[in-house]
Amino acid sequence: MVSNSLSGVASISQWTLFLGIGLIFFSWIEKKEKLALAGQVIFIVLGLISLWVLLTNSIVIPEVIGNTIPKEVKILSYFKLAAFFSGFNLISLLLNLFKVRYHKFSLYLVVFIGLMLFFMVFGILQTPN
């Protein structure tokens, strides 16, 4: 059985993904770059949360019975991907700060990968134990 605290942290990370993606979309609509910057900072906070979960060994993985992958392993892989995503987002943020011309393309990739992570964690949290 998945602990409530682990599901809670995964749910909080899902909401941070939603908030960051929403801010970036809103910045594109309103043409305000500071909102996109705020969305990217939120993604960096998500990476810090992911690193905290991974480094504190707060995920206890149960014995594997049959072919089913435990929900804890899926959440662990999600947090690893979220940490890598935060690193990629940091690169995109640095491209913006140094005014490199590929920043918009990297921001499109950040949003695309963020949406994939959002639906990944949504699917994980919706599956029964």
PDB file of N, CA, C and O in Angstrom, residues 10 12 16 36 43 48 59 81 83 85 101 127:
ATOM      1  N   ALA A  10       3.531  13.448  -4.317  1.00  0.00           N
ATOM      2  CA  ALA A  10       3.321  13.298  -5.761  1.00  0.00           C
ATOM      3  C   ALA A  10       2.185  14.199  -6.233  1.00  0.00           C
ATOM      4  O   ALA A  10       2.258  14.790  -7.314  1.00  0.00           O
ATOM      5  N   ILE A  12       1.301  17.066  -4.792  1.00  0.00           N
ATOM      6  CA  ILE A  12       1.816  18.438  -4.753  1.00  0.00           C
ATOM      7  C   ILE A  12       2.682  18.708  -5.976  1.00  0.00           C
ATOM      8  O   ILE A  12       2.604  19.784  -6.586  1.00  0.00           O
ATOM      9  N   THR A  16       2.285  21.566  -8.884  1.00  0.00           N
ATOM     10  CA  THR A  16       3.326  22.505  -9.280  1.00  0.00           C
ATOM     11  C   THR A  16       3.569  22.448 -10.784  1.00  0.00           C
ATOM     12  O   THR A  16       3.822  23.482 -11.407  1.00  0.00           O
ATOM     13  N   ALA A  36       6.514  33.735 -17.590  1.00  0.00           N
ATOM     14  CA  ALA A  36       7.230  32.535 -18.037  1.00  0.00           C
ATOM     15  C   ALA A  36       8.411  32.265 -17.112  1.00  0.00           C
ATOM     16  O   ALA A  36       8.702  31.108 -16.783  1.00  0.00           O
ATOM     17  N   PHE A  43       9.245  25.243 -11.821  1.00  0.00           N
ATOM     18  CA  PHE A  43       9.789  23.953 -12.242  1.00  0.00           C
ATOM     19  C   PHE A  43      11.092  23.635 -11.512  1.00  0.00           C
ATOM     20  O   PHE A  43      11.374  22.467 -11.229  1.00  0.00           O
ATOM     21  N   LEU A  48      13.760  20.580  -6.890  1.00  0.00           N
ATOM     22  CA  LEU A  48      14.259  20.518  -5.515  1.00  0.00           C
ATOM     23  C   LEU A  48      13.418  19.573  -4.664  1.00  0.00           C
ATOM     24  O   LEU A  48      13.954  18.819  -3.840  1.00  0.00           O
ATOM     25  N   ILE A  59      11.028   6.654   0.101  1.00  0.00           N
ATOM     26  CA  ILE A  59      10.218   5.686  -0.623  1.00  0.00           C
ATOM     27  C   ILE A  59      10.666   4.288  -0.231  1.00  0.00           C
ATOM     28  O   ILE A  59      11.818   3.905  -0.438  1.00  0.00           O
ATOM     29  N   LEU A  81      12.587  11.443 -13.190  1.00  0.00           N
ATOM     30  CA  LEU A  81      12.359  12.205 -14.416  1.00  0.00           C
ATOM     31  C   LEU A  81      12.108  13.684 -14.119  1.00  0.00           C
ATOM     32  O   LEU A  81      12.535  14.559 -14.873  1.00  0.00           O
ATOM     33  N   ALA A  83      13.423  15.357 -11.678  1.00  0.00           N
ATOM     34  CA  ALA A  83      14.720  15.964 -11.364  1.00  0.00           C
ATOM     35  C   ALA A  83      15.487  16.269 -12.653  1.00  0.00           C
ATOM     36  O   ALA A  83      16.092  17.342 -12.782  1.00  0.00           O
ATOM     37  N   PHE A  85      14.099  16.797 -15.548  1.00  0.00           N
ATOM     38  CA  PHE A  85      13.327  17.877 -16.166  1.00  0.00           C
ATOM     39  C   PHE A  85      13.720  19.230 -15.584  1.00  0.00           C
ATOM     40  O   PHE A  85      13.843  20.224 -16.306  1.00  0.00           O
ATOM     41  N   ARG A 101      19.427  32.758 -28.861  1.00  0.00           N
ATOM     42  CA  ARG A 101      18.273  32.768 -29.761  1.00  0.00           C
ATOM     43  C   ARG A 101      17.430  31.497 -29.702  1.00  0.00           C
ATOM     44  O   ARG A 101      16.314  31.480 -30.185  1.00  0.00           O
ATOM     45  N   THR A 127      -4.075   5.045 -10.726  1.00  0.00           N
ATOM     46  CA  THR A 127      -4.080   3.597 -10.700  1.00  0.00           C
ATOM     47  C   THR A 127      -4.288   3.086  -9.281  1.00  0.00           C
ATOM     48  O   THR A 127      -3.790   3.673  -8.325  1.00  0.00           O
TER      49      THR A 127
END
